[in-house]
Amino acid sequence: IPLFSSLRNHFAVNEILGGWHAAGFTVLQTGFPITVTNIGTFNSLWCDRFSYYSCPDNENTSSFAIPQYNPRSNPVTHLYFDTSLFSQEPIGTFGNVKRNFFHGPGFDYTNLSVYKQFPLGHDVARNLQIMLQGANIFNHANFANPDSNFTDGPLFGNVLAVRNSGNTEAGNDANGDPAPGRTAQIVARINF
């Protein structure tokens, strides 16, 4: 972090304000794919309760250009997409909805670290490092995928949760992205 030359001439000010480093990154990512399902309804008369993704028993849509909404704009329902475009397929037929044809809410977050090394003696290799680390420093809510089961009635199309750290749609990926809320820690480390 740069310091004005007039401040670097004062020993105490230079020791306190000089030598600080900043590091960080920002992630901007699209959401995970959404598969609109029809769990519990077998109108095609072809699938049964043991058929999952291999079952073409799905609903109809009048448009594959699905309007998407901001879940924050309606605090009651948190609707993410236009659910009126979907309808139940007639009995004995297959619907036309494809698997994963649009994406859920994207996520973004910024992680930042600020640190300084204080020398311990004349050897540069030995030092005390003080670090302040912050994850999701702007405390941006990153929403999970909306309810994509057509037969869930009023919940269909609504965002019901935020994405927690390490969540994927399978729920077992521990990659740590994104952090669910702002977290901060202070670290002290002796390097020798």
PDB file of C-alpha atoms in Angstrom:
ATOM      1  CA  ILE A   1       0.000   0.000   0.000  1.00  0.00           C
ATOM      2  CA  PRO A   2       1.763   3.187  -1.124  1.00  0.00           C
ATOM      3  CA  LEU A   3       2.777   5.891   1.343  1.00  0.00           C
ATOM      4  CA  PHE A   4       3.492   9.538   0.531  1.00  0.00           C
ATOM      5  CA  SER A   5       7.193  10.357   0.580  1.00  0.00           C
ATOM      6  CA  SER A   6       6.633  13.015   3.254  1.00  0.00           C
ATOM      7  CA  LEU A   7       5.261  10.314   5.600  1.00  0.00           C
ATOM      8  CA  ARG A   8       8.098   7.886   4.882  1.00  0.00           C
ATOM      9  CA  ASN A   9      10.612  10.400   6.312  1.00  0.00           C
ATOM     10  CA  HIS A  10       9.116  10.109   9.817  1.00  0.00           C
ATOM     11  CA  PHE A  11      10.380   6.897  11.452  1.00  0.00           C
ATOM     12  CA  ALA A  12       7.386   6.241  13.742  1.00  0.00           C
ATOM     13  CA  VAL A  13       4.783   7.016  11.064  1.00  0.00           C
ATOM     14  CA  ASN A  14       6.654   4.894   8.514  1.00  0.00           C
ATOM     15  CA  GLU A  15       6.828   1.952  10.947  1.00  0.00           C
ATOM     16  CA  ILE A  16       3.105   2.150  11.752  1.00  0.00           C
ATOM     17  CA  LEU A  17       1.644   2.983   8.321  1.00  0.00           C
ATOM     18  CA  GLY A  18       4.330   1.688   5.949  1.00  0.00           C
ATOM     19  CA  GLY A  19       4.878  -1.870   4.778  1.00  0.00           C
ATOM     20  CA  TRP A  20       1.229  -2.913   4.678  1.00  0.00           C
ATOM     21  CA  HIS A  21       0.162  -5.292   1.914  1.00  0.00           C
ATOM     22  CA  ALA A  22      -3.290  -6.011   0.520  1.00  0.00           C
ATOM     23  CA  ALA A  23      -4.372  -9.097  -1.384  1.00  0.00           C
ATOM     24  CA  GLY A  24      -7.769 -10.268  -2.473  1.00  0.00           C
ATOM     25  CA  PHE A  25     -10.030 -11.537  -5.175  1.00  0.00           C
ATOM     26  CA  THR A  26     -13.566 -11.122  -6.443  1.00  0.00           C
ATOM     27  CA  VAL A  27     -15.602 -13.971  -7.901  1.00  0.00           C
ATOM     28  CA  LEU A  28     -18.484 -13.388 -10.320  1.00  0.00           C
ATOM     29  CA  GLN A  29     -20.159 -16.611 -11.367  1.00  0.00           C
ATOM     30  CA  THR A  30     -23.360 -17.662 -13.074  1.00  0.00           C
ATOM     31  CA  GLY A  31     -25.731 -19.884 -11.163  1.00  0.00           C
ATOM     32  CA  PHE A  32     -26.065 -23.625 -11.392  1.00  0.00           C
ATOM     33  CA  PRO A  33     -28.446 -25.148 -13.975  1.00  0.00           C
ATOM     34  CA  ILE A  34     -32.094 -25.610 -13.052  1.00  0.00           C
ATOM     35  CA  THR A  35     -34.004 -28.726 -14.011  1.00  0.00           C
ATOM     36  CA  VAL A  36     -37.742 -28.164 -13.744  1.00  0.00           C
ATOM     37  CA  THR A  37     -39.188 -31.437 -12.501  1.00  0.00           C
ATOM     38  CA  ASN A  38     -42.593 -32.972 -11.978  1.00  0.00           C
ATOM     39  CA  ILE A  39     -41.915 -35.211  -8.978  1.00  0.00           C
ATOM     40  CA  GLY A  40     -44.843 -37.317  -7.871  1.00  0.00           C
ATOM     41  CA  THR A  41     -46.931 -36.878 -11.045  1.00  0.00           C
ATOM     42  CA  PHE A  42     -46.680 -39.554 -13.733  1.00  0.00           C
ATOM     43  CA  ASN A  43     -48.973 -38.258 -16.481  1.00  0.00           C
ATOM     44  CA  SER A  44     -46.991 -39.905 -19.277  1.00  0.00           C
ATOM     45  CA  LEU A  45     -48.038 -43.338 -17.915  1.00  0.00           C
ATOM     46  CA  TRP A  46     -44.480 -44.393 -18.770  1.00  0.00           C
ATOM     47  CA  CYS A  47     -42.540 -43.479 -15.605  1.00  0.00           C
ATOM     48  CA  ASP A  48     -42.925 -44.678 -12.060  1.00  0.00           C
ATOM     49  CA  ARG A  49     -41.682 -43.575  -8.659  1.00  0.00           C
ATOM     50  CA  PHE A  50     -38.282 -45.209  -9.287  1.00  0.00           C
ATOM     51  CA  SER A  51     -37.547 -43.174 -12.459  1.00  0.00           C
ATOM     52  CA  TYR A  52     -35.595 -39.948 -12.070  1.00  0.00           C
ATOM     53  CA  TYR A  53     -33.597 -38.184 -14.794  1.00  0.00           C
ATOM     54  CA  SER A  54     -34.211 -40.946 -17.322  1.00  0.00           C
ATOM     55  CA  CYS A  55     -37.915 -40.226 -17.084  1.00  0.00           C
ATOM     56  CA  PRO A  56     -39.271 -37.909 -19.814  1.00  0.00           C
ATOM     57  CA  ASP A  57     -42.373 -37.331 -17.687  1.00  0.00           C
ATOM     58  CA  ASN A  58     -42.082 -33.551 -17.416  1.00  0.00           C
ATOM     59  CA  GLU A  59     -44.205 -30.469 -17.838  1.00  0.00           C
ATOM     60  CA  ASN A  60     -44.840 -28.224 -20.817  1.00  0.00           C
ATOM     61  CA  THR A  61     -43.553 -24.719 -21.273  1.00  0.00           C
ATOM     62  CA  SER A  62     -44.890 -22.133 -23.682  1.00  0.00           C
ATOM     63  CA  SER A  63     -41.487 -20.451 -23.977  1.00  0.00           C
ATOM     64  CA  PHE A  64     -37.875 -21.456 -23.451  1.00  0.00           C
ATOM     65  CA  ALA A  65     -36.962 -17.785 -22.853  1.00  0.00           C
ATOM     66  CA  ILE A  66     -37.795 -17.755 -19.152  1.00  0.00           C
ATOM     67  CA  PRO A  67     -37.952 -14.256 -17.597  1.00  0.00           C
ATOM     68  CA  GLN A  68     -35.922 -14.129 -14.414  1.00  0.00           C
ATOM     69  CA  TYR A  69     -36.618 -11.876 -11.431  1.00  0.00           C
ATOM     70  CA  ASN A  70     -34.600 -10.546  -8.539  1.00  0.00           C
ATOM     71  CA  PRO A  71     -35.557 -12.591  -5.429  1.00  0.00           C
ATOM     72  CA  ARG A  72     -35.101  -9.444  -3.314  1.00  0.00           C
ATOM     73  CA  SER A  73     -37.831  -7.540  -5.192  1.00  0.00           C
ATOM     74  CA  ASN A  74     -40.699  -9.523  -3.652  1.00  0.00           C
ATOM     75  CA  PRO A  75     -39.935 -10.132   0.042  1.00  0.00           C
ATOM     76  CA  VAL A  76     -42.952 -12.421   0.474  1.00  0.00           C
ATOM     77  CA  THR A  77     -42.374 -15.036  -2.225  1.00  0.00           C
ATOM     78  CA  HIS A  78     -38.784 -14.431  -3.445  1.00  0.00           C
ATOM     79  CA  LEU A  79     -39.872 -15.517  -6.938  1.00  0.00           C
ATOM     80  CA  TYR A  80     -36.917 -16.115  -9.282  1.00  0.00           C
ATOM     81  CA  PHE A  81     -38.584 -17.018 -12.605  1.00  0.00           C
ATOM     82  CA  ASP A  82     -41.961 -16.707 -14.319  1.00  0.00           C
ATOM     83  CA  THR A  83     -43.853 -19.833 -13.276  1.00  0.00           C
ATOM     84  CA  SER A  84     -46.916 -19.022 -15.403  1.00  0.00           C
ATOM     85  CA  LEU A  85     -45.098 -20.340 -18.506  1.00  0.00           C
ATOM     86  CA  PHE A  86     -45.240 -23.924 -17.184  1.00  0.00           C
ATOM     87  CA  SER A  87     -48.225 -26.252 -17.268  1.00  0.00           C
ATOM     88  CA  GLN A  88     -48.968 -29.908 -16.556  1.00  0.00           C
ATOM     89  CA  GLU A  89     -48.658 -32.152 -19.606  1.00  0.00           C
ATOM     90  CA  PRO A  90     -51.839 -33.968 -20.658  1.00  0.00           C
ATOM     91  CA  ILE A  91     -52.221 -37.547 -19.457  1.00  0.00           C
ATOM     92  CA  GLY A  92     -50.522 -40.026 -21.765  1.00  0.00           C
ATOM     93  CA  THR A  93     -48.089 -37.470 -23.262  1.00  0.00           C
ATOM     94  CA  PHE A  94     -44.592 -36.203 -22.564  1.00  0.00           C
ATOM     95  CA  GLY A  95     -43.862 -32.580 -21.768  1.00  0.00           C
ATOM     96  CA  ASN A  96     -41.416 -30.446 -23.736  1.00  0.00           C
ATOM     97  CA  VAL A  97     -39.226 -29.072 -20.900  1.00  0.00           C
ATOM     98  CA  LYS A  98     -35.550 -29.927 -21.375  1.00  0.00           C
ATOM     99  CA  ARG A  99     -33.112 -30.672 -18.583  1.00  0.00           C
ATOM    100  CA  ASN A 100     -30.964 -27.754 -17.306  1.00  0.00           C
ATOM    101  CA  PHE A 101     -32.157 -25.226 -19.900  1.00  0.00           C
ATOM    102  CA  PHE A 102     -31.651 -22.129 -17.708  1.00  0.00           C
ATOM    103  CA  HIS A 103     -29.552 -21.152 -14.701  1.00  0.00           C
ATOM    104  CA  GLY A 104     -30.298 -20.182 -11.124  1.00  0.00           C
ATOM    105  CA  PRO A 105     -29.061 -17.072  -9.340  1.00  0.00           C
ATOM    106  CA  GLY A 106     -25.401 -16.330  -9.805  1.00  0.00           C
ATOM    107  CA  PHE A 107     -23.148 -15.461  -6.953  1.00  0.00           C
ATOM    108  CA  ASP A 108     -20.439 -12.949  -6.283  1.00  0.00           C
ATOM    109  CA  TYR A 109     -18.239 -12.203  -3.351  1.00  0.00           C
ATOM    110  CA  THR A 110     -14.972 -10.487  -2.481  1.00  0.00           C
ATOM    111  CA  ASN A 111     -12.324 -11.839  -0.118  1.00  0.00           C
ATOM    112  CA  LEU A 112      -9.625  -9.479   1.133  1.00  0.00           C
ATOM    113  CA  SER A 113      -6.514  -9.726   3.311  1.00  0.00           C
ATOM    114  CA  VAL A 114      -4.441  -6.886   4.749  1.00  0.00           C
ATOM    115  CA  TYR A 115      -1.158  -7.770   6.425  1.00  0.00           C
ATOM    116  CA  LYS A 116       2.159  -6.450   7.642  1.00  0.00           C
ATOM    117  CA  GLN A 117       5.413  -8.160   8.602  1.00  0.00           C
ATOM    118  CA  PHE A 118       7.392  -6.871  11.578  1.00  0.00           C
ATOM    119  CA  PRO A 119      11.060  -7.973  11.568  1.00  0.00           C
ATOM    120  CA  LEU A 120      12.342  -9.906  14.580  1.00  0.00           C
ATOM    121  CA  GLY A 121      15.985  -8.903  14.798  1.00  0.00           C
ATOM    122  CA  HIS A 122      18.313  -8.145  11.909  1.00  0.00           C
ATOM    123  CA  ASP A 123      17.455 -11.309   9.937  1.00  0.00           C
ATOM    124  CA  VAL A 124      14.703 -10.567   7.393  1.00  0.00           C
ATOM    125  CA  ALA A 125      13.593 -14.220   7.329  1.00  0.00           C
ATOM    126  CA  ARG A 126      12.416 -14.014  10.961  1.00  0.00           C
ATOM    127  CA  ASN A 127       9.360 -11.828  11.339  1.00  0.00           C
ATOM    128  CA  LEU A 128       5.970 -11.470  12.947  1.00  0.00           C
ATOM    129  CA  GLN A 129       3.122 -11.255  10.461  1.00  0.00           C
ATOM    130  CA  ILE A 130      -0.167  -9.651  11.530  1.00  0.00           C
ATOM    131  CA  MET A 131      -3.037 -10.240   9.122  1.00  0.00           C
ATOM    132  CA  LEU A 132      -6.696  -9.237   8.926  1.00  0.00           C
ATOM    133  CA  GLN A 133      -8.657 -11.550   6.619  1.00  0.00           C
ATOM    134  CA  GLY A 134     -12.235 -11.047   5.489  1.00  0.00           C
ATOM    135  CA  ALA A 135     -14.483 -13.345   3.447  1.00  0.00           C
ATOM    136  CA  ASN A 136     -17.469 -11.904   1.580  1.00  0.00           C
ATOM    137  CA  ILE A 137     -16.508  -8.481   2.905  1.00  0.00           C
ATOM    138  CA  PHE A 138     -19.461  -6.734   1.222  1.00  0.00           C
ATOM    139  CA  ASN A 139     -21.850  -9.252   2.857  1.00  0.00           C
ATOM    140  CA  HIS A 140     -23.585  -9.998  -0.452  1.00  0.00           C
ATOM    141  CA  ALA A 141     -26.374 -12.591  -0.196  1.00  0.00           C
ATOM    142  CA  ASN A 142     -25.780 -15.435  -2.651  1.00  0.00           C
ATOM    143  CA  PHE A 143     -29.050 -17.240  -3.287  1.00  0.00           C
ATOM    144  CA  ALA A 144     -29.484 -20.989  -3.730  1.00  0.00           C
ATOM    145  CA  ASN A 145     -31.404 -22.354  -6.708  1.00  0.00           C
ATOM    146  CA  PRO A 146     -35.172 -21.867  -6.520  1.00  0.00           C
ATOM    147  CA  ASP A 147     -37.658 -24.677  -5.934  1.00  0.00           C
ATOM    148  CA  SER A 148     -37.886 -26.357  -9.327  1.00  0.00           C
ATOM    149  CA  ASN A 149     -40.579 -28.966  -8.620  1.00  0.00           C
ATOM    150  CA  PHE A 150     -43.701 -27.998 -10.561  1.00  0.00           C
ATOM    151  CA  THR A 151     -45.937 -29.971  -8.195  1.00  0.00           C
ATOM    152  CA  ASP A 152     -44.850 -27.907  -5.140  1.00  0.00           C
ATOM    153  CA  GLY A 153     -47.577 -25.380  -5.878  1.00  0.00           C
ATOM    154  CA  PRO A 154     -46.909 -21.923  -4.379  1.00  0.00           C
ATOM    155  CA  LEU A 155     -43.255 -22.769  -3.602  1.00  0.00           C
ATOM    156  CA  PHE A 156     -42.457 -23.490  -7.259  1.00  0.00           C
ATOM    157  CA  GLY A 157     -40.014 -20.880  -8.600  1.00  0.00           C
ATOM    158  CA  ASN A 158     -39.255 -19.349  -5.190  1.00  0.00           C
ATOM    159  CA  VAL A 159     -35.797 -18.990  -3.696  1.00  0.00           C
ATOM    160  CA  LEU A 160     -36.020 -20.613  -0.271  1.00  0.00           C
ATOM    161  CA  ALA A 161     -32.431 -20.270   1.003  1.00  0.00           C
ATOM    162  CA  VAL A 162     -29.069 -18.638   0.546  1.00  0.00           C
ATOM    163  CA  ARG A 163     -26.135 -20.656  -0.687  1.00  0.00           C
ATOM    164  CA  ASN A 164     -23.973 -21.757   2.213  1.00  0.00           C
ATOM    165  CA  SER A 165     -20.237 -22.200   2.028  1.00  0.00           C
ATOM    166  CA  GLY A 166     -19.356 -25.261   0.017  1.00  0.00           C
ATOM    167  CA  ASN A 167     -22.924 -25.951  -1.110  1.00  0.00           C
ATOM    168  CA  THR A 168     -23.692 -27.372  -4.493  1.00  0.00           C
ATOM    169  CA  GLU A 169     -26.983 -28.793  -5.595  1.00  0.00           C
ATOM    170  CA  ALA A 170     -25.750 -32.210  -4.403  1.00  0.00           C
ATOM    171  CA  GLY A 171     -24.796 -30.626  -1.083  1.00  0.00           C
ATOM    172  CA  ASN A 172     -21.497 -32.430  -0.632  1.00  0.00           C
ATOM    173  CA  ASP A 173     -18.835 -30.249  -2.256  1.00  0.00           C
ATOM    174  CA  ALA A 174     -16.558 -28.622   0.306  1.00  0.00           C
ATOM    175  CA  ASN A 175     -14.890 -26.042  -1.923  1.00  0.00           C
ATOM    176  CA  GLY A 176     -15.760 -23.146   0.404  1.00  0.00           C
ATOM    177  CA  ASP A 177     -17.371 -20.963  -2.281  1.00  0.00           C
ATOM    178  CA  PRO A 178     -19.121 -18.712  -1.588  1.00  0.00           C
ATOM    179  CA  ALA A 179     -18.986 -17.685   2.047  1.00  0.00           C
ATOM    180  CA  PRO A 180     -22.580 -17.361   3.331  1.00  0.00           C
ATOM    181  CA  GLY A 181     -21.999 -14.046   5.085  1.00  0.00           C
ATOM    182  CA  ARG A 182     -19.241 -11.686   6.055  1.00  0.00           C
ATOM    183  CA  THR A 183     -16.600 -13.299   8.239  1.00  0.00           C
ATOM    184  CA  ALA A 184     -13.367 -11.810   9.540  1.00  0.00           C
ATOM    185  CA  GLN A 185     -10.388 -13.058  11.493  1.00  0.00           C
ATOM    186  CA  ILE A 186      -7.156 -11.664  12.830  1.00  0.00           C
ATOM    187  CA  VAL A 187      -4.089 -13.863  12.406  1.00  0.00           C
ATOM    188  CA  ALA A 188      -0.676 -13.546  14.020  1.00  0.00           C
ATOM    189  CA  ARG A 189       2.107 -15.746  12.672  1.00  0.00           C
ATOM    190  CA  ILE A 190       5.826 -16.000  13.409  1.00  0.00           C
ATOM    191  CA  ASN A 191       7.971 -16.854  10.387  1.00  0.00           C
ATOM    192  CA  PHE A 192      11.466 -18.203  11.029  1.00  0.00           C
TER     193      PHE A 192
END
